[in-house]
Amino acid sequence: MTGFLRYVGLFNAAVWFGAAVGYAVCIAPVFSSAALEGLLGPRNFPYFSVAIGHVAATRFYHLCLVCGVIALLHLGAEWIYLGKTPKRRWVAAVMGLFCIALFETAWLQPKLSREHGARFALNSTAAERAAAAKSFALWLRVSQGLNVLSLGGLGLYLWRVGTSAEPPRFVIAPRFRS
């Protein structure tokens, strides 16, 4: 069972980290690429490229939530089954990564979608559009900063899961010669 727990933890951490790297390096840059602009056309590109990006980001953050729940369950299973209490810094790291994904999923991505829609709304004034564009740019930088922070944390978490040595569950008392 200990091998299975270790495998589940390592597999989950690898999937989570790999998805984050794949999204940051391969998927997210596509939505601001010249190829997508050529496909959508210069008139449609500013609106639809970001809207399509929000759909992909939502899927990515849902995957992050699932991986976060599995990581928390894995920490709990290590604690219960192996009898080893996880260090507070690793529990805090996993909780932090899960909270970032939850914040992005539940609050930040919907806010970015609303601000993006307000930037291109036909029934709003130029001042409202400018304010929405400014707000969108600010929250997009916050999201990107959280993504960089998550990448670093996920790299550390993957390292921790991959290198943690299992201490023995039962300690044998030393024998003294009489």
CSV table of C-alpha atoms in Angstrom, one decimal:
chain,number,residue,atom,x,y,z
A,1,MET,CA,0.0,0.0,0.0
A,2,THR,CA,2.9,2.4,0.7
A,3,GLY,CA,4.1,2.0,-2.9
A,4,PHE,CA,0.6,2.7,-4.2
A,5,LEU,CA,0.3,5.9,-2.1
A,6,ARG,CA,3.7,7.1,-3.3
A,7,TYR,CA,2.8,6.4,-6.9
A,8,VAL,CA,-0.5,8.3,-6.6
A,9,GLY,CA,1.2,11.2,-5.0
A,10,LEU,CA,4.0,11.4,-7.6
A,11,PHE,CA,1.6,10.8,-10.5
A,12,ASN,CA,-0.7,13.6,-9.3
A,13,ALA,CA,2.1,16.0,-8.7
A,14,ALA,CA,3.6,15.3,-12.1
A,15,VAL,CA,0.2,15.8,-13.8
A,16,TRP,CA,-0.4,19.0,-12.0
A,17,PHE,CA,3.0,20.4,-12.7
A,18,GLY,CA,3.0,19.2,-16.3
A,19,ALA,CA,-0.4,20.8,-16.9
A,20,ALA,CA,0.8,24.1,-15.4
A,21,VAL,CA,3.9,24.1,-17.5
A,22,GLY,CA,2.0,23.0,-20.6
A,23,TYR,CA,-0.6,25.7,-20.1
A,24,ALA,CA,1.9,28.5,-19.4
A,25,VAL,CA,4.4,27.6,-22.2
A,26,CYS,CA,2.3,26.1,-25.0
A,27,ILE,CA,-1.4,27.0,-24.6
A,28,ALA,CA,-1.7,30.5,-23.2
A,29,PRO,CA,0.7,32.1,-25.7
A,30,VAL,CA,-1.5,30.8,-28.6
A,31,PHE,CA,-4.3,33.2,-27.7
A,32,SER,CA,-2.1,36.3,-28.4
A,33,SER,CA,-0.3,34.8,-31.4
A,34,ALA,CA,-0.2,36.1,-34.9
A,35,ALA,CA,-1.5,32.8,-36.2
A,36,LEU,CA,-4.7,33.1,-34.3
A,37,GLU,CA,-5.0,36.7,-35.4
A,38,GLY,CA,-4.7,35.5,-39.0
A,39,LEU,CA,-7.3,32.9,-38.4
A,40,LEU,CA,-9.8,35.2,-36.7
A,41,GLY,CA,-9.1,38.3,-38.6
A,42,PRO,CA,-8.0,41.6,-37.2
A,43,ARG,CA,-11.5,42.8,-36.5
A,44,ASN,CA,-12.5,39.7,-34.4
A,45,PHE,CA,-9.2,38.9,-32.9
A,46,PRO,CA,-9.2,41.3,-29.9
A,47,TYR,CA,-12.5,39.9,-28.5
A,48,PHE,CA,-12.6,36.3,-29.5
A,49,SER,CA,-8.9,35.4,-28.8
A,50,VAL,CA,-9.3,36.4,-25.2
A,51,ALA,CA,-12.8,34.8,-24.9
A,52,ILE,CA,-11.4,31.5,-26.2
A,53,GLY,CA,-8.5,31.9,-23.8
A,54,HIS,CA,-11.0,32.2,-20.9
A,55,VAL,CA,-12.6,28.9,-21.9
A,56,ALA,CA,-9.2,27.1,-21.9
A,57,ALA,CA,-8.2,28.8,-18.6
A,58,THR,CA,-11.4,27.6,-16.9
A,59,ARG,CA,-10.7,24.0,-18.0
A,60,PHE,CA,-7.1,24.3,-16.7
A,61,TYR,CA,-8.1,25.7,-13.3
A,62,HIS,CA,-10.7,22.9,-12.9
A,63,LEU,CA,-7.9,20.4,-13.5
A,64,CYS,CA,-5.9,22.3,-10.8
A,65,LEU,CA,-8.7,22.0,-8.4
A,66,VAL,CA,-9.0,18.3,-8.9
A,67,CYS,CA,-5.2,17.8,-8.5
A,68,GLY,CA,-5.3,20.0,-5.4
A,69,VAL,CA,-8.0,17.8,-3.8
A,70,ILE,CA,-6.1,14.7,-4.7
A,71,ALA,CA,-2.9,16.2,-3.2
A,72,LEU,CA,-4.7,17.1,0.1
A,73,LEU,CA,-6.2,13.6,0.2
A,74,HIS,CA,-2.8,12.1,-0.4
A,75,LEU,CA,-1.3,14.1,2.5
A,76,GLY,CA,-4.2,12.9,4.7
A,77,ALA,CA,-3.6,9.3,3.6
A,78,GLU,CA,0.1,9.5,4.4
A,79,TRP,CA,-0.8,10.8,7.8
A,80,ILE,CA,-3.4,8.2,8.5
A,81,TYR,CA,-1.9,5.1,6.8
A,82,LEU,CA,1.8,5.6,7.3
A,83,GLY,CA,1.5,7.3,10.6
A,84,LYS,CA,3.8,10.2,9.6
A,85,THR,CA,2.6,13.7,10.2
A,86,PRO,CA,3.2,15.9,7.2
A,87,LYS,CA,5.4,18.9,7.8
A,88,ARG,CA,3.5,22.1,8.2
A,89,ARG,CA,5.3,23.9,5.3
A,90,TRP,CA,4.2,21.2,2.9
A,91,VAL,CA,0.6,21.2,4.1
A,92,ALA,CA,0.7,25.0,3.8
A,93,ALA,CA,2.2,24.8,0.3
A,94,VAL,CA,-0.5,22.4,-0.9
A,95,MET,CA,-3.2,24.4,0.7
A,96,GLY,CA,-1.8,27.6,-0.8
A,97,LEU,CA,-1.7,26.0,-4.3
A,98,PHE,CA,-5.2,24.7,-3.9
A,99,CYS,CA,-6.4,28.2,-2.7
A,100,ILE,CA,-4.8,29.9,-5.6
A,101,ALA,CA,-6.6,27.5,-8.0
A,102,LEU,CA,-9.9,28.1,-6.1
A,103,PHE,CA,-9.4,31.8,-6.2
A,104,GLU,CA,-8.7,31.8,-9.9
A,105,THR,CA,-11.6,29.5,-10.7
A,106,ALA,CA,-14.3,31.0,-8.5
A,107,TRP,CA,-13.4,34.7,-8.5
A,108,LEU,CA,-10.6,35.9,-10.8
A,109,GLN,CA,-11.6,34.2,-14.1
A,110,PRO,CA,-15.2,35.2,-13.9
A,111,LYS,CA,-14.1,38.8,-13.1
A,112,LEU,CA,-11.8,38.8,-16.1
A,113,SER,CA,-14.6,37.5,-18.3
A,114,ARG,CA,-16.9,40.3,-17.1
A,115,GLU,CA,-14.3,43.0,-17.6
A,116,HIS,CA,-13.4,41.6,-21.0
A,117,GLY,CA,-17.1,41.7,-22.0
A,118,ALA,CA,-17.4,45.3,-20.7
A,119,ARG,CA,-14.4,46.4,-22.7
A,120,PHE,CA,-16.3,45.5,-25.9
A,121,ALA,CA,-19.9,46.2,-24.9
A,122,LEU,CA,-21.7,48.2,-27.5
A,123,ASN,CA,-24.1,49.8,-25.0
A,124,SER,CA,-21.3,51.3,-22.8
A,125,THR,CA,-19.6,54.7,-23.0
A,126,ALA,CA,-16.0,55.2,-24.0
A,127,ALA,CA,-15.1,56.0,-20.3
A,128,GLU,CA,-16.7,52.7,-19.1
A,129,ARG,CA,-14.8,50.8,-21.8
A,130,ALA,CA,-11.5,52.5,-20.8
A,131,ALA,CA,-12.2,51.7,-17.1
A,132,ALA,CA,-13.0,48.1,-17.9
A,133,ALA,CA,-9.8,47.8,-20.0
A,134,LYS,CA,-7.7,49.2,-17.2
A,135,SER,CA,-9.3,46.9,-14.7
A,136,PHE,CA,-8.9,43.9,-17.0
A,137,ALA,CA,-5.2,44.7,-17.5
A,138,LEU,CA,-4.7,44.9,-13.7
A,139,TRP,CA,-6.5,41.6,-12.9
A,140,LEU,CA,-4.7,39.9,-15.8
A,141,ARG,CA,-1.3,40.8,-14.3
A,142,VAL,CA,-2.5,39.5,-10.9
A,143,SER,CA,-3.6,36.2,-12.6
A,144,GLN,CA,-0.2,35.9,-14.4
A,145,GLY,CA,1.6,36.6,-11.1
A,146,LEU,CA,-0.4,33.9,-9.3
A,147,ASN,CA,0.4,31.5,-12.2
A,148,VAL,CA,4.2,32.1,-11.8
A,149,LEU,CA,3.9,31.6,-8.1
A,150,SER,CA,1.9,28.4,-8.6
A,151,LEU,CA,4.6,27.1,-11.1
A,152,GLY,CA,7.3,27.6,-8.5
A,153,GLY,CA,5.2,26.0,-5.8
A,154,LEU,CA,4.3,23.1,-8.0
A,155,GLY,CA,7.9,22.5,-8.9
A,156,LEU,CA,8.8,22.4,-5.2
A,157,TYR,CA,5.8,20.1,-4.5
A,158,LEU,CA,6.8,17.7,-7.2
A,159,TRP,CA,10.4,17.6,-5.9
A,160,ARG,CA,9.1,16.9,-2.4
A,161,VAL,CA,6.8,14.1,-3.5
A,162,GLY,CA,9.6,12.6,-5.7
A,163,THR,CA,12.3,12.7,-3.1
A,164,SER,CA,10.6,12.1,0.2
A,165,ALA,CA,12.0,9.0,1.9
A,166,GLU,CA,9.5,6.9,3.9
A,167,PRO,CA,10.5,6.6,7.6
A,168,PRO,CA,9.6,3.3,9.2
A,169,ARG,CA,6.2,3.1,10.6
A,170,PHE,CA,7.2,1.2,13.7
A,171,VAL,CA,10.4,1.9,15.5
A,172,ILE,CA,12.0,-1.1,17.1
A,173,ALA,CA,13.3,-0.4,20.6
A,174,PRO,CA,17.0,-0.8,21.0
A,175,ARG,CA,18.2,-3.9,22.7
A,176,PHE,CA,20.6,-3.6,25.6
A,177,ARG,CA,22.9,-6.3,26.6
A,178,SER,CA,22.6,-7.3,30.2
